[in-house]
XYZ file of C-alpha atoms in Angstrom:
153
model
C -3.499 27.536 -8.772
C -4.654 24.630 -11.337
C -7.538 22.883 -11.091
C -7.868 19.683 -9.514
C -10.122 17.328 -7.643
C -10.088 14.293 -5.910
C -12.724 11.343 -6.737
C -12.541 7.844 -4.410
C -11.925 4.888 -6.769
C -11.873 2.175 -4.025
C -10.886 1.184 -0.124
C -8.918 -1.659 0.455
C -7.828 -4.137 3.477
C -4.469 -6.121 2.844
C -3.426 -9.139 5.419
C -0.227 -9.712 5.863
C 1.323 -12.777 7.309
C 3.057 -12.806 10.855
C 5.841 -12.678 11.655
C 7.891 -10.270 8.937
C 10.625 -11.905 7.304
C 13.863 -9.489 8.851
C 16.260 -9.025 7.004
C 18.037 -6.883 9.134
C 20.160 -3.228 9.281
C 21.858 -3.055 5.851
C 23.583 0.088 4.676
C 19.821 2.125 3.709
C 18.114 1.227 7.339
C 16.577 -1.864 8.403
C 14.651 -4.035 5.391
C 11.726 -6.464 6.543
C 9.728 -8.302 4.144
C 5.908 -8.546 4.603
C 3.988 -11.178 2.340
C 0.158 -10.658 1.737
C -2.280 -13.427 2.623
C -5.404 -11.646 1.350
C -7.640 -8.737 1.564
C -10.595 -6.900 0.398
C -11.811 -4.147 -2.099
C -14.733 -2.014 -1.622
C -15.735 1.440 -3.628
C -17.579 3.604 -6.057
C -15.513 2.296 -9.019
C -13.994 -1.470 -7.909
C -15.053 -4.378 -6.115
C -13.204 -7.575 -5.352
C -10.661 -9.186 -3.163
C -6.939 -8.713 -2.634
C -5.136 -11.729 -3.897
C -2.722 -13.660 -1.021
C 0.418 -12.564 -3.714
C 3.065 -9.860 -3.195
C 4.337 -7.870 -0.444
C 5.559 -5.126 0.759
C 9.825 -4.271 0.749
C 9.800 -2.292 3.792
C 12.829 0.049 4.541
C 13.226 1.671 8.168
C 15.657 4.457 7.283
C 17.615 5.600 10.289
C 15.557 8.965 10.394
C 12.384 7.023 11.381
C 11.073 7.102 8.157
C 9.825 4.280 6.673
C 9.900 3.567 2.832
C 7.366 1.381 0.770
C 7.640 -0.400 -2.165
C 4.157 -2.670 -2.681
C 3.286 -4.550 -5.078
C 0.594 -6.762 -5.283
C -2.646 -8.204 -7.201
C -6.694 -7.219 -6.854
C -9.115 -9.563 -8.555
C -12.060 -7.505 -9.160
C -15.525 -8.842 -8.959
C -16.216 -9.732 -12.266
C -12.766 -11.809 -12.951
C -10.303 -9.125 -13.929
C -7.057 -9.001 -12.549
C -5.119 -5.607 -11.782
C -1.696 -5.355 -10.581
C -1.105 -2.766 -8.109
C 2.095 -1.128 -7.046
C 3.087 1.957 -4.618
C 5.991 3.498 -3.229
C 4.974 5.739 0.071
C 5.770 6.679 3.556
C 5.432 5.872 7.301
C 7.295 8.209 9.638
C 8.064 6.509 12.406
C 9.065 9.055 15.058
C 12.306 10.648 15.184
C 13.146 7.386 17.315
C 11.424 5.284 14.862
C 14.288 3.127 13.812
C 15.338 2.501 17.177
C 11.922 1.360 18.216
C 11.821 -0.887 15.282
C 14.846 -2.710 16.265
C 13.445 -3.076 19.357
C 10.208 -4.548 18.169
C 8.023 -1.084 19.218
C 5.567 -0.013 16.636
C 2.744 2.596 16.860
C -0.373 0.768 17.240
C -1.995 2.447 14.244
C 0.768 4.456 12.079
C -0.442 6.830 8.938
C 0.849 5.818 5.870
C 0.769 7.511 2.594
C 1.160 6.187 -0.852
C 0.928 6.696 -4.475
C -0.180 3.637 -6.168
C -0.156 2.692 -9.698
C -2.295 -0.125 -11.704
C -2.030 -2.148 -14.380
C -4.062 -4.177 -16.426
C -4.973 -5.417 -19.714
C -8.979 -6.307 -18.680
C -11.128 -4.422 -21.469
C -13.444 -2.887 -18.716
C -10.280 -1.613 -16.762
C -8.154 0.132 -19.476
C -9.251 3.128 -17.827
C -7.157 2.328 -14.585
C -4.267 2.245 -16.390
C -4.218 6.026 -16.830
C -4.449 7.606 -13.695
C -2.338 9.499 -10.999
C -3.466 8.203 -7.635
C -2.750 8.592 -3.837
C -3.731 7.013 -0.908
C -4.403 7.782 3.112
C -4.067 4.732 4.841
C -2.838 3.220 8.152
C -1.017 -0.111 9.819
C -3.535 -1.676 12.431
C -1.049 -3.695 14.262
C -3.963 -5.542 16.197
C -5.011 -7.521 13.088
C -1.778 -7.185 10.728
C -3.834 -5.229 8.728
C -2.877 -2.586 6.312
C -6.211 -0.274 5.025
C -5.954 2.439 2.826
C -8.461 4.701 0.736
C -7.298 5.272 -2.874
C -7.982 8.816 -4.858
C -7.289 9.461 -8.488
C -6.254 12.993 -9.206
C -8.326 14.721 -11.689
């Protein structure tokens, strides 16, 4: 086995706005659009807010399995802006894509993603270099999407 370890760069809280803009069931699964309204970023290694900017392309494949593809933009403490961008996974349930047509979420679904940043801030070049992944989960009680973010060393 290689070598490896896990070390916390930040956790972060994204708002999104209600209600999703639906698209509908297209050939992949059903596509809803969810549009950030803000957020915040806490950890060992950034600080800052999460900028009411991007969204998230959600696809509900007819498995239950729901693809991400996020991108959006923190504002660290100190001014510098870092674009942030993630595919991942929610699975849904085997009836997950039925229940999503019907309007039936989990109340707090796992999700799983492996974000990327980008930046040209001097005193974040180092960001720009790692292989992350993040645990995080849906909390459908505040339209709240938290997730803690690991770079792979």
């Amino acid at each position: 086995m290689l070598d490896y370890k896990l070390e916390h760069i930040c956790s972060y809280t994204a708002t999104r706005a209600s209600p999703p803009e639906v698209i509908g069931p297209v050939a992949e699964g059903i596509r809803v659009n969810f549009y950030f309204t803000g957020g915040g970023i806490n950890g060992p290694k950034i600080q800052g807010k999460f900028r009411p900017v991007g969204g998230d392309w959600l696809t509900v494949r007819r498995d239950g399995v729901a693809i991400l593809d996020v991108r959006g933009t923190f504002e660290t403490h100190d001014g510098a802006l870092v674009m942030v961008m993630y595919s991942g996974v929610i699975d849904l349930g085997e009836a997950g894509y039925d229940n999503f047509l019907r309007g039936e979420m989990p109340a707090q679904p796992q999700i799983r993603i492996s974000p990327r940043f980008y930046t040209s801030h001097p005193e974040y070049l180092w960001l720009n270099r790692l292989h992350c992944l993040g645990i995080g989960e849906y909390h459908a009680a505040t339209n709240e999407v938290c997730y803690d973010v690991y770079a792979v060393r």
